[in-house]
Tab-separated table of C-alpha atoms and ligand atoms in Angstrom:
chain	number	residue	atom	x	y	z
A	1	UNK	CA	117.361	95.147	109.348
A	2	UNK	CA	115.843	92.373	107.640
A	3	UNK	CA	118.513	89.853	105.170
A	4	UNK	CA	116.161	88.629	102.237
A	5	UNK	CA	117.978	86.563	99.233
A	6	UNK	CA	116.009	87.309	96.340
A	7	UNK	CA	115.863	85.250	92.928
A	8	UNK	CA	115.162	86.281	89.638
A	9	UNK	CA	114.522	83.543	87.255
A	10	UNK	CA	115.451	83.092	83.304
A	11	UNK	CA	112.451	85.138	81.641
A	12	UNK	CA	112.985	88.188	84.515
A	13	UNK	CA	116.818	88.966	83.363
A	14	UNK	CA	116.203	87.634	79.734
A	15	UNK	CA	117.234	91.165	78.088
A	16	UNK	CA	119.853	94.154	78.987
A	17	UNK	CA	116.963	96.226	79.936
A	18	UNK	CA	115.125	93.417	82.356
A	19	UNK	CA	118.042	93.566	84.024
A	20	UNK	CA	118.139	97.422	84.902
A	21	UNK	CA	114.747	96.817	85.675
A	22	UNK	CA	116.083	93.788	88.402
A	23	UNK	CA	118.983	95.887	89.299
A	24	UNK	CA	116.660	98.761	90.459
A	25	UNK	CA	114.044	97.359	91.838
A	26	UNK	CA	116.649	95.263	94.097
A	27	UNK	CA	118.341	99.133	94.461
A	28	UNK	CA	115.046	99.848	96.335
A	29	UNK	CA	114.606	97.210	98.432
A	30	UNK	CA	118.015	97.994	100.062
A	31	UNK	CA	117.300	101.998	100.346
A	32	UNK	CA	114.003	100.042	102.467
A	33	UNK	CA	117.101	98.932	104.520
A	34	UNK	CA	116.983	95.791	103.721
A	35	UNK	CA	120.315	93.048	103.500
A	36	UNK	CA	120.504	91.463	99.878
A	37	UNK	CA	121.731	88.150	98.230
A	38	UNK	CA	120.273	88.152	94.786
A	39	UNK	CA	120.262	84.535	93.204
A	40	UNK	CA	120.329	85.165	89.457
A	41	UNK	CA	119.533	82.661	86.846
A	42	UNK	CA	121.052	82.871	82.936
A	43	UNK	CA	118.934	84.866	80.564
A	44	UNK	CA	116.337	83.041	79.068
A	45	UNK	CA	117.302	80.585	76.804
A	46	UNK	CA	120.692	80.293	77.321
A	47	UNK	CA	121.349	77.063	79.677
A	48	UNK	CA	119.448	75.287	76.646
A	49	UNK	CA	121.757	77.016	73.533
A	50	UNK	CA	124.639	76.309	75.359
A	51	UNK	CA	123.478	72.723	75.484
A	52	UNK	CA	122.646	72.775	72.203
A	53	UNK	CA	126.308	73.897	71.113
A	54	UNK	CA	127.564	70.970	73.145
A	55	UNK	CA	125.466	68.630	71.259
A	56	UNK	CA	127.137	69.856	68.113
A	57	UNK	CA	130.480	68.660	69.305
A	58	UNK	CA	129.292	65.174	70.135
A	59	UNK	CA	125.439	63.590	71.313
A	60	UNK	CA	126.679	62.397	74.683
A	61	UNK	CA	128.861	65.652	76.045
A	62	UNK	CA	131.261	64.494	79.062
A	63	UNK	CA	128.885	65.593	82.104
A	64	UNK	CA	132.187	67.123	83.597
A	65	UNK	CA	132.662	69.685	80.707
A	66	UNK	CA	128.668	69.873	80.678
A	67	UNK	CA	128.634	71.221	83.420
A	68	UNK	CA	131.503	73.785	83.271
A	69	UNK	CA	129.681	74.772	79.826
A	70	UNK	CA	126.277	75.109	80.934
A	71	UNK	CA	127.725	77.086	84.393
A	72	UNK	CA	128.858	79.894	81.899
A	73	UNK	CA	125.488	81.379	81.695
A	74	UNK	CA	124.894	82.473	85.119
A	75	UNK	CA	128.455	83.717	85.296
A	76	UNK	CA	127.348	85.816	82.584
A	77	UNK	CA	123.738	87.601	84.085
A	78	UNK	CA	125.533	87.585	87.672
A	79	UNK	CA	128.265	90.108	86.474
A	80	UNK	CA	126.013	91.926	84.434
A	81	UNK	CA	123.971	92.438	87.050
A	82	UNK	CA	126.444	93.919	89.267
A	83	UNK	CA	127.579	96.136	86.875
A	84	UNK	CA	124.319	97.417	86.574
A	85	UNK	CA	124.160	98.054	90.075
A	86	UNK	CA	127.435	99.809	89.852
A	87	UNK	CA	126.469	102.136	87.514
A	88	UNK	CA	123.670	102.917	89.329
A	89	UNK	CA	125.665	104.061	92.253
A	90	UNK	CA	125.718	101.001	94.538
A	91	UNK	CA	128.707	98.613	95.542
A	92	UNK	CA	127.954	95.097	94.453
A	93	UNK	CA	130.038	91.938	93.932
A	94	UNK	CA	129.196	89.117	91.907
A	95	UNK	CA	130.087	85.822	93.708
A	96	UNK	CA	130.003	82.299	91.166
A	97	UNK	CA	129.159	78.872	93.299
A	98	UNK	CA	132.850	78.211	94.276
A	99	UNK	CA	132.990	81.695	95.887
A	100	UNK	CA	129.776	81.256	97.581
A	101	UNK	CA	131.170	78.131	98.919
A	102	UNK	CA	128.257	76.486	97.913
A	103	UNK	CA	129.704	72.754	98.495
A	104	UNK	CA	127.844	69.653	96.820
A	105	UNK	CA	128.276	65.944	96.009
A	106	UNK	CA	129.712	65.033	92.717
A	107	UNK	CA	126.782	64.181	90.825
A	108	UNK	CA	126.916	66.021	87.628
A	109	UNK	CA	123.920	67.752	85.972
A	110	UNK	CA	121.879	66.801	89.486
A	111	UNK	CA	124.187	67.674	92.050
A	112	UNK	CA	122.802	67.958	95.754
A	113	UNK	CA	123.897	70.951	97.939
A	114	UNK	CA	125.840	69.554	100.982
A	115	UNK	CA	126.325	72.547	102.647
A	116	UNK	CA	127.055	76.280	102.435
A	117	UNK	CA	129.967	78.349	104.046
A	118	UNK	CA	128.724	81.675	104.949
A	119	UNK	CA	131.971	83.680	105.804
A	120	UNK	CA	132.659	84.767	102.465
A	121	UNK	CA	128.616	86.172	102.009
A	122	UNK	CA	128.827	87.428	105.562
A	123	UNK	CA	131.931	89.372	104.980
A	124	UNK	CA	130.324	91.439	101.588
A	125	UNK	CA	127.523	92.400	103.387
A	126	UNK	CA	129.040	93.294	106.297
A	127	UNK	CA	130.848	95.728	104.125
A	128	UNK	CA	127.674	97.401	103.050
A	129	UNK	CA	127.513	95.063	99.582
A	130	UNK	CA	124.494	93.918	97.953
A	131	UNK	CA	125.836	90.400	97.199
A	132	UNK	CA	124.822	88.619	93.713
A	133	UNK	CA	124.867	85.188	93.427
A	134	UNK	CA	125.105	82.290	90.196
A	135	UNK	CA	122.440	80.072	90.796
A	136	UNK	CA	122.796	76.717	89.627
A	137	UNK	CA	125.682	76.010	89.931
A	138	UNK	CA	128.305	74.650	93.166
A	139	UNK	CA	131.728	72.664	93.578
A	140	UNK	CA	132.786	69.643	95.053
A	141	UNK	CA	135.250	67.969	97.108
A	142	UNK	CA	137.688	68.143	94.408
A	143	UNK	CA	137.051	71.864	93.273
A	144	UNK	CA	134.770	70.528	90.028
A	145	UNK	CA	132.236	73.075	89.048
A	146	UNK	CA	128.811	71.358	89.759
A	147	UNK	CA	125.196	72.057	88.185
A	148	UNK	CA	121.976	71.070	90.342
A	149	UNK	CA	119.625	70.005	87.547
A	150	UNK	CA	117.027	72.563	85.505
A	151	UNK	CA	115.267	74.709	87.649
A	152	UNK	CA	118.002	74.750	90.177
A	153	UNK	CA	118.535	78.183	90.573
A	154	UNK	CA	115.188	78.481	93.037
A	155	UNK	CA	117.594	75.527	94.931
A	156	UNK	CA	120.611	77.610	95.212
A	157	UNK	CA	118.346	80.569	96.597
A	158	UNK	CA	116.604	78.657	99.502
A	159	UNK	CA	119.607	76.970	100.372
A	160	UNK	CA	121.084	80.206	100.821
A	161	UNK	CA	118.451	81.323	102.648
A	162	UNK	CA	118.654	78.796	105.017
A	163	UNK	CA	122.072	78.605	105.564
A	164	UNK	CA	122.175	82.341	106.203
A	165	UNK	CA	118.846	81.945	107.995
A	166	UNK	CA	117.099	84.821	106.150
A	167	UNK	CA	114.210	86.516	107.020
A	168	UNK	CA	112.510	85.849	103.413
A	169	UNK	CA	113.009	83.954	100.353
A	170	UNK	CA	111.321	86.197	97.690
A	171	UNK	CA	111.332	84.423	94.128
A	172	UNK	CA	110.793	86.785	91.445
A	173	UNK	CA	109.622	84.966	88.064
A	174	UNK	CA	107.274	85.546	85.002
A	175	UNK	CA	103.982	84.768	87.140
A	176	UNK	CA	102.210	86.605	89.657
A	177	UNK	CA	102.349	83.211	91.959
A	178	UNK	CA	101.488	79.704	92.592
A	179	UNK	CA	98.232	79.314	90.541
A	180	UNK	CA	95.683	76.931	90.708
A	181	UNK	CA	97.147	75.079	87.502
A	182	UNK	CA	99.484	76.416	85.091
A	183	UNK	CA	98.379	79.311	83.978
A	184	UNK	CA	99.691	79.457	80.498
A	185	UNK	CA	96.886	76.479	79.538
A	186	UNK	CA	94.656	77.609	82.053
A	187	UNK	CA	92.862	81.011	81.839
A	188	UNK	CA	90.536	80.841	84.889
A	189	UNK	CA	93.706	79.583	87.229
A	190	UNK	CA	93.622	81.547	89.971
A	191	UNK	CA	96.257	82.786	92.257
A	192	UNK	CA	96.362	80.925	95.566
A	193	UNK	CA	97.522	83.274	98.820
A	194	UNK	CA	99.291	80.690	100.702
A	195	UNK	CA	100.251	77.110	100.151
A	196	UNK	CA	101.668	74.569	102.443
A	197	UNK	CA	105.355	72.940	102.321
A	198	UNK	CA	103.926	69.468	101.336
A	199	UNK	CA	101.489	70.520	98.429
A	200	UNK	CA	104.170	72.630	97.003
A	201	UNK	CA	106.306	69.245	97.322
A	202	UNK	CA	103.678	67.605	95.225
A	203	UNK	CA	102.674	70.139	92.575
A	204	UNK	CA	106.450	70.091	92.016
A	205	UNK	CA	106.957	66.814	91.466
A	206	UNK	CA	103.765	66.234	89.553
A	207	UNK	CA	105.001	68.592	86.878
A	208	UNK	CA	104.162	72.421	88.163
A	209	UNK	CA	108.619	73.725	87.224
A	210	UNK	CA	107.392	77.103	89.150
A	211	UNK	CA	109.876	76.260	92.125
A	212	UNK	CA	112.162	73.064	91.391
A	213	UNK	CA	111.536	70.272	93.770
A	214	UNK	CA	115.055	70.505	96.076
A	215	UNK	CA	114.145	73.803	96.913
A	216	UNK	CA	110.781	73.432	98.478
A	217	UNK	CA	112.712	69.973	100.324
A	218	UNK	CA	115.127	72.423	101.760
A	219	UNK	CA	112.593	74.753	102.643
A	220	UNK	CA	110.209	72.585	104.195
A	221	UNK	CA	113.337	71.407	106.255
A	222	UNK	CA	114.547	75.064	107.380
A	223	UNK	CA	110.916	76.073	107.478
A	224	UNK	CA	111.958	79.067	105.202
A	225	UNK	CA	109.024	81.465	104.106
A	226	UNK	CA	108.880	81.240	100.374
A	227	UNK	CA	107.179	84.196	98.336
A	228	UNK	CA	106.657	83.386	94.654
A	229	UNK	CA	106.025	86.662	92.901
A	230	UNK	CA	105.984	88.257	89.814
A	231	UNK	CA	109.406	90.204	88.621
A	232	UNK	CA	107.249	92.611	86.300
A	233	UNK	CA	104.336	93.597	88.816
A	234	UNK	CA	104.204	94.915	92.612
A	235	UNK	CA	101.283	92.528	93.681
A	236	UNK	CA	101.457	89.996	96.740
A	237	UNK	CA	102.390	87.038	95.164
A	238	UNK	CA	102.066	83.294	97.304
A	239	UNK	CA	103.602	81.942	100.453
A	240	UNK	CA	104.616	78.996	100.403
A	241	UNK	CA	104.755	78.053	104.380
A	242	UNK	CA	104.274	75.421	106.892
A	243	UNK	CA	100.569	74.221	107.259
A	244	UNK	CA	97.976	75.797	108.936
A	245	UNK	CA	94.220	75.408	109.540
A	246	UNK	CA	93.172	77.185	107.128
A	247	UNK	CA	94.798	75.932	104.897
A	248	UNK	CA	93.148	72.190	105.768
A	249	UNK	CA	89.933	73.607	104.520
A	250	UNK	CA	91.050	73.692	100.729
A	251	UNK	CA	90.221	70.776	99.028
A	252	UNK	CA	91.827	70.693	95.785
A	253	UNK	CA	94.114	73.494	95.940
A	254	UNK	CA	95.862	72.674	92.258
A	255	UNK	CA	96.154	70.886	89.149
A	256	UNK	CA	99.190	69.887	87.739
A	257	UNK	CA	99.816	68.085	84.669
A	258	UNK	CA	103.203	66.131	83.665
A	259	UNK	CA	103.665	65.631	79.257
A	260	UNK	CA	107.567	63.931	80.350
A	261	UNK	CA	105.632	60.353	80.891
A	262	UNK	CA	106.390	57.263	78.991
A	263	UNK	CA	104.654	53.790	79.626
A	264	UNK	CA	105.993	50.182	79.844
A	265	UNK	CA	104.538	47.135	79.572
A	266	UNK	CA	105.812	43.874	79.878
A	267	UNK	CA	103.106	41.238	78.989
A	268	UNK	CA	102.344	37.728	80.143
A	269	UNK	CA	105.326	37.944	82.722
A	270	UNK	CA	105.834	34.384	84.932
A	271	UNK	CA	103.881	34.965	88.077
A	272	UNK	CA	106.245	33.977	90.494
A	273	UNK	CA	108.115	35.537	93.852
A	274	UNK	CA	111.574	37.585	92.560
A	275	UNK	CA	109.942	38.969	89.459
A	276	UNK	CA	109.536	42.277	90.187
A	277	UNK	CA	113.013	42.581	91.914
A	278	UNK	CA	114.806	41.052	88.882
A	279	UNK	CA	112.800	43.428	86.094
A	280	UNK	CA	113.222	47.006	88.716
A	281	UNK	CA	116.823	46.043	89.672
A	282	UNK	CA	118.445	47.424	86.347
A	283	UNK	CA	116.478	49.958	86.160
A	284	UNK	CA	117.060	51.406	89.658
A	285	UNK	CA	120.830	50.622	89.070
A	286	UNK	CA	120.919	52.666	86.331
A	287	UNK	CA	119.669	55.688	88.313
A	288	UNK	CA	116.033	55.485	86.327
A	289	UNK	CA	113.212	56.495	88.698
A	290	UNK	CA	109.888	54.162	88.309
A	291	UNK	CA	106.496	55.870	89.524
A	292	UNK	CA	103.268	54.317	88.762
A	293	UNK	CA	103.381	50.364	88.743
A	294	UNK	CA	100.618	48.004	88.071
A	295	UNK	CA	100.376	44.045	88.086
A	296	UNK	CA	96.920	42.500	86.841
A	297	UNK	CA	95.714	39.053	88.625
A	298	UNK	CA	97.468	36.540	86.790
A	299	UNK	CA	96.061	33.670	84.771
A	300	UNK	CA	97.443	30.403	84.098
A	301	UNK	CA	100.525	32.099	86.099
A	302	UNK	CA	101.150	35.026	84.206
A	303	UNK	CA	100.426	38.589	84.742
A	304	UNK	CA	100.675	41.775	82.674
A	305	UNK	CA	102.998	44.101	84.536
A	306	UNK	CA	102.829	48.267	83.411
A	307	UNK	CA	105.081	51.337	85.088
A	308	UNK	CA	105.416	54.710	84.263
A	309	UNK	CA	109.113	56.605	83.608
A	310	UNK	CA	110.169	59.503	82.316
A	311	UNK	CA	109.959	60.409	78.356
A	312	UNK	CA	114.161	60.882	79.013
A	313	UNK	CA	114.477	57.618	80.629
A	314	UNK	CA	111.848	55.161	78.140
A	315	UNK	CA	114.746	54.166	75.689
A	316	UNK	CA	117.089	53.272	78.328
A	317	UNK	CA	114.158	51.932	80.412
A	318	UNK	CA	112.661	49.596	77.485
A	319	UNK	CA	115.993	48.318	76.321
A	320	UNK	CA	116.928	47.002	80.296
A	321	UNK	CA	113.730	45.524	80.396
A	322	UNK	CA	113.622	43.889	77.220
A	323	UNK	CA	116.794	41.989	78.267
A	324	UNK	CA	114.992	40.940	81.687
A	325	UNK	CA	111.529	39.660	79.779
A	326	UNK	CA	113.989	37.237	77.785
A	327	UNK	CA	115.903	35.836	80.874
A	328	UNK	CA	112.651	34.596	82.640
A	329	UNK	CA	110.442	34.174	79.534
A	330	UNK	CA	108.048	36.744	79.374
A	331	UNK	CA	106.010	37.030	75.946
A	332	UNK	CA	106.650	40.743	75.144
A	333	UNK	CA	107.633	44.542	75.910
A	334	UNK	CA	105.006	47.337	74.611
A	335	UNK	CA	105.857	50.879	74.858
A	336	UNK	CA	104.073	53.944	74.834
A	337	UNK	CA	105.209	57.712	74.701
A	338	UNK	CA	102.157	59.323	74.033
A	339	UNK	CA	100.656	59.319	77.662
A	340	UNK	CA	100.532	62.029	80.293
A	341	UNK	CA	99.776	62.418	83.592
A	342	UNK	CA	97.457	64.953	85.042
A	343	UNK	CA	96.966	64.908	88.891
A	344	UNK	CA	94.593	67.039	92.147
A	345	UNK	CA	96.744	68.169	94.828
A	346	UNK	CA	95.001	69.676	98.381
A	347	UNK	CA	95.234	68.972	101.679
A	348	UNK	CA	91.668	68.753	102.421
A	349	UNK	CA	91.791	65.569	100.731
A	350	UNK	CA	92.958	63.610	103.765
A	351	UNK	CA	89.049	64.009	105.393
A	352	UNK	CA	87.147	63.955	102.441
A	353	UNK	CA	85.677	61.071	100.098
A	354	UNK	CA	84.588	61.506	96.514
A	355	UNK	CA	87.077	63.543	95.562
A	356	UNK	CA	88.389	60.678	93.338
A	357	UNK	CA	84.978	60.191	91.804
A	358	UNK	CA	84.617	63.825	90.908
A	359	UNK	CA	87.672	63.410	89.454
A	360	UNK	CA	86.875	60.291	87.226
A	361	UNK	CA	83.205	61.999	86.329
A	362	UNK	CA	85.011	65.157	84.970
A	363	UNK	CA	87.456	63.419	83.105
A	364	UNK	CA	84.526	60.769	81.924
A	365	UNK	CA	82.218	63.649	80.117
A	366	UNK	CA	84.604	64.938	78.290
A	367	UNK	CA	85.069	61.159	76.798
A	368	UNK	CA	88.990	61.005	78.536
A	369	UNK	CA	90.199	57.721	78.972
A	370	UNK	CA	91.665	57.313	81.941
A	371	UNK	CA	94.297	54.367	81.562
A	372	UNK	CA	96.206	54.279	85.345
A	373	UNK	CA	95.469	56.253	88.766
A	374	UNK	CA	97.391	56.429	91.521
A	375	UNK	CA	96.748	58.161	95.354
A	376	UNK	CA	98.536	59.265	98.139
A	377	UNK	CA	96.768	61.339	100.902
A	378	UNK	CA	97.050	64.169	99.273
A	379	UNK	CA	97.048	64.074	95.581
A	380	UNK	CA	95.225	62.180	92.802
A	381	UNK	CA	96.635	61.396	89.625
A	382	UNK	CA	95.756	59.695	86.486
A	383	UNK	CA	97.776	58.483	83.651
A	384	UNK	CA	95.838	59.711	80.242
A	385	UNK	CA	96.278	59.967	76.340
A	386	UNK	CA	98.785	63.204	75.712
A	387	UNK	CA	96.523	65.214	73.167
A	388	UNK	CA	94.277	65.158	76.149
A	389	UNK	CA	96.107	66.625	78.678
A	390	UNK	CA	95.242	70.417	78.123
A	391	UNK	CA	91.414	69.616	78.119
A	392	UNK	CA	91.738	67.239	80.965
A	393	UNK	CA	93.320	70.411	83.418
A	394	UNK	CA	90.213	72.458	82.250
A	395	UNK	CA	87.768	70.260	83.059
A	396	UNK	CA	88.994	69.400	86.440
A	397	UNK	CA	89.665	72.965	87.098
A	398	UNK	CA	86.158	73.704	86.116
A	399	UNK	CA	84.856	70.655	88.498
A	400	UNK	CA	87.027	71.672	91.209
A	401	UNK	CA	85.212	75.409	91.071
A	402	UNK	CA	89.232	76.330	91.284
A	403	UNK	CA	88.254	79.529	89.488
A	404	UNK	CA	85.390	80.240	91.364
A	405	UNK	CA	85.765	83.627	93.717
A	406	UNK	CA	85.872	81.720	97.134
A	407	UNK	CA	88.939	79.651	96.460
A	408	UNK	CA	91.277	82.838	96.403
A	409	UNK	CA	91.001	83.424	100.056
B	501	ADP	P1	111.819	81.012	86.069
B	501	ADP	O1	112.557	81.128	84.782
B	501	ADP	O2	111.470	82.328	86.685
B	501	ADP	O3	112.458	80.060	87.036
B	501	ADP	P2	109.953	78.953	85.272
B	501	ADP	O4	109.639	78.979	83.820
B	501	ADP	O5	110.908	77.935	85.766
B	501	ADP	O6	110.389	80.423	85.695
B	501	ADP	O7	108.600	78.797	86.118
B	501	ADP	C1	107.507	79.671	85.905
B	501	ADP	C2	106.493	78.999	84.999
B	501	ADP	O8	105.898	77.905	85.697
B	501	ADP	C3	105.318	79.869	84.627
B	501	ADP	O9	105.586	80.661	83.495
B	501	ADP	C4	104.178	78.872	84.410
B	501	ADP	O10	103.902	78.660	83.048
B	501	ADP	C5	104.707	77.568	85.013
B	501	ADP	N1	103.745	76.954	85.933
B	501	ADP	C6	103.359	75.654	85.883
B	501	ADP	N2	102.444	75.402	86.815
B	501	ADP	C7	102.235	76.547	87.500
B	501	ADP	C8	101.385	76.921	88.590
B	501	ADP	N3	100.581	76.043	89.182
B	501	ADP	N4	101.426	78.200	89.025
B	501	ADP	C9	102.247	79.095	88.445
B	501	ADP	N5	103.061	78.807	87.397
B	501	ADP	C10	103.063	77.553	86.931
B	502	LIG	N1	119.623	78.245	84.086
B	502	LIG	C1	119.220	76.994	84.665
B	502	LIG	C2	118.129	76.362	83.799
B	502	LIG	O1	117.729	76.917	82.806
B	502	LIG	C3	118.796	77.112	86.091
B	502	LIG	C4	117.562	77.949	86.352
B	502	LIG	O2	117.132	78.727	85.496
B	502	LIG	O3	117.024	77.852	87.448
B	502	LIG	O4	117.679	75.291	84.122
B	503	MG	MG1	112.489	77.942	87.150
């Protein structure tokens, strides 16, 4: 008897009927015999309305009472669902966070899962329950309701998985897989078999929101077998899976493109030891992550300094540094919000050299200018003009061959 936790995402219980349609076809997989958790997100479009209503009471809504609010949707597609499955004949209970025991730190809107208490879970399926679960959503030391940032219901199902050491994470969405690059920009993506832990961790950081980051962290951790399928077809989706040698052969196995960039420039900064420490220390105290950061060679002791945040971070970002550049005298503080970032991401990378250059020609013929690049061992990226982006995924996709037969296998 295998124990899978299943998740259905926003889009796959977005209507009355899609969730019949989850409640049956999770119906089946226990008449295969099969022990069930089911993970459910909100229907589609709620978490953002019910932010929206918050921002009607006031622009910056307590992240306490956020949370609480924006909790309220799952609560709301987890007990539907188990009535469903009621109706249909089958014992279910709906469990929220708190009854899960799904403990996290206090960190509201991005909370981290600290750990899971089984014996409640245990206990309903032990009694012959399938056992539905709010994603999203956990509690903390004090009993405060907890969110885990957008996305987070794939993290609440892998945790799960983990802590109950399933057999299989299956998570059901509104694509057939992990694709080559997104496919709602890109027509030839293709759907990739298998994918390793660490490219997953990459696509997902560099912009691909099919699994949220945490969740391929805690499944690379408690090696859990991911399979990304689609809620509305039967086909074999993609594993997502520890690294093997055939996997090493891919080269590029994805692009992935990021529109929430912003770039900073501060510009004829003293060229001096401490700079950098006093311009990133505000920022990093006020919780704003930095990625890509340049320094030109100076002349006549000053040097242009550029980084890359978030779109939701540049205001915040550009007023803390423009308090910084007058303190040690630098000239000025340019912004830009009309950037993007499109990056490669394969494992074959490691052994191979001019993959960067194939990159650069691509980009190059279709006249894209590319205006920062950064590399790790496995991924490229490249910091471009916005109203780019779209053609810059096609054209690498198309140099890449990623829609080309042979790179299905
Ligand atoms: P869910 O609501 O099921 O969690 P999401 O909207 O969060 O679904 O994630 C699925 C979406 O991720 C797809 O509709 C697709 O547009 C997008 N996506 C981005 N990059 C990729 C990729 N490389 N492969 C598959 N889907 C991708
Ligand atoms: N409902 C939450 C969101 O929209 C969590 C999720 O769907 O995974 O972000
Ligand atoms: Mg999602």
């Amino acid at each position: 008897m295998a124990l899978i936790v299943q998740k259905y995402g926003g889009t796959s219980v977005g209507s009355i009927e899609k969730i019949r349609k989850v409640a049956e076809r999770v119906i089946e997989s226990s008449e295969r015999g099969n022990r069930l958790v089911v993970v459910l997100s909100a229907m589609a479009g709620q978490t953002d309305a019910l932010i929206k209503l918050s921002k009607e009471i006031t622009e910056t809504p307590d992240p306490r009472e956020l949370d609480v609010l924006m909790a309220t949707g799952e609560q709301v597609s987890v007990s539907l669902f188990a009535m469903a499955v009621k109706s249909m004949g089958y014992d279910c209970h709906s469990l929220l966070g708190f009854q899960a025991a799904i403990h996290t730190d206090q960190v509201y809107g991005k909370a981290r899962i600290r750990k899971v208490d089984t014996d409640r879970l245990l206990k309903e399926l032990d009694e012959g329950r399938i056992v539905a679960v709010a994603g999203f959503q956990g509690i903390d030391e004090e009993t405060n309701i907890t969110t885990l940032g957008r996305g987070g219901s794939d993290t609440t199902a892998v945790a799960l998985a983990a802590a109950l050491n399933a057999d299989l994470c299956e998570i059901f969405t509104d694509v057939e897989g992990v694709f080559s690059a997104d496919p709602s920009i890109c027509t030839h993506a293709k759907k990739l078999k298998r994918i390793s832990y660490e490219e997953m961790l990459e696509l997902a950081s560099l912009g691909a929101k099919v699994l949220e980051i945490r969740s391929v962290e805690f499944a690379k951790k408690f090696n859990v077998p991911i399979h990304v399928r689609s809620s509305f077809t039967r086909n074999e989706g993609t594993m997502v899976a520890a690294e093997n040698k055939e996997m090493e052969k891919i080269l590029v196995s994805g692009i992935v493109f990021d529109r929430n960039q912003a770039r900073i420039t501060m510009v004829k900064v003293p060229d001096r030891p401490g700079i950098a420490f006093r311009i990133f220390t505000p920022v990093s105290k006020a919780g704003i992550v930095v990625d890509m950061i340049i320094q030109n060679t100076s002349a006549e002791g000053r040097a242009d300094l550029t980084f890359t945040v978030t779109k939701t971070d540049f205001q915040k970002t550009i007023e803390l540094v423009r308090e910084v550049a007058k303190e040690i005298g630098a000239e000025k503080v340019l912004g830009d919000q009309d950037i993007a970032k499109v990056s490669l991401v394969g494992l074959g990378m490691r052994n191979h050299a001019g993959v960067a250059t194939t990159m650069f020609e691509a980009l190059s013929k279709e006249n894209i200018n590319i205006s920062m690049i950064s590399t790790s061992e496995i991924k490229i990226s490249c910091v471009i003009e916005e109203k780019y982006i779209e053609l810059a995924v096609r054209a690498l996709h198309e140099a890449f061959g990623l829609g080309d037969e042979k790179q299905e296998d």
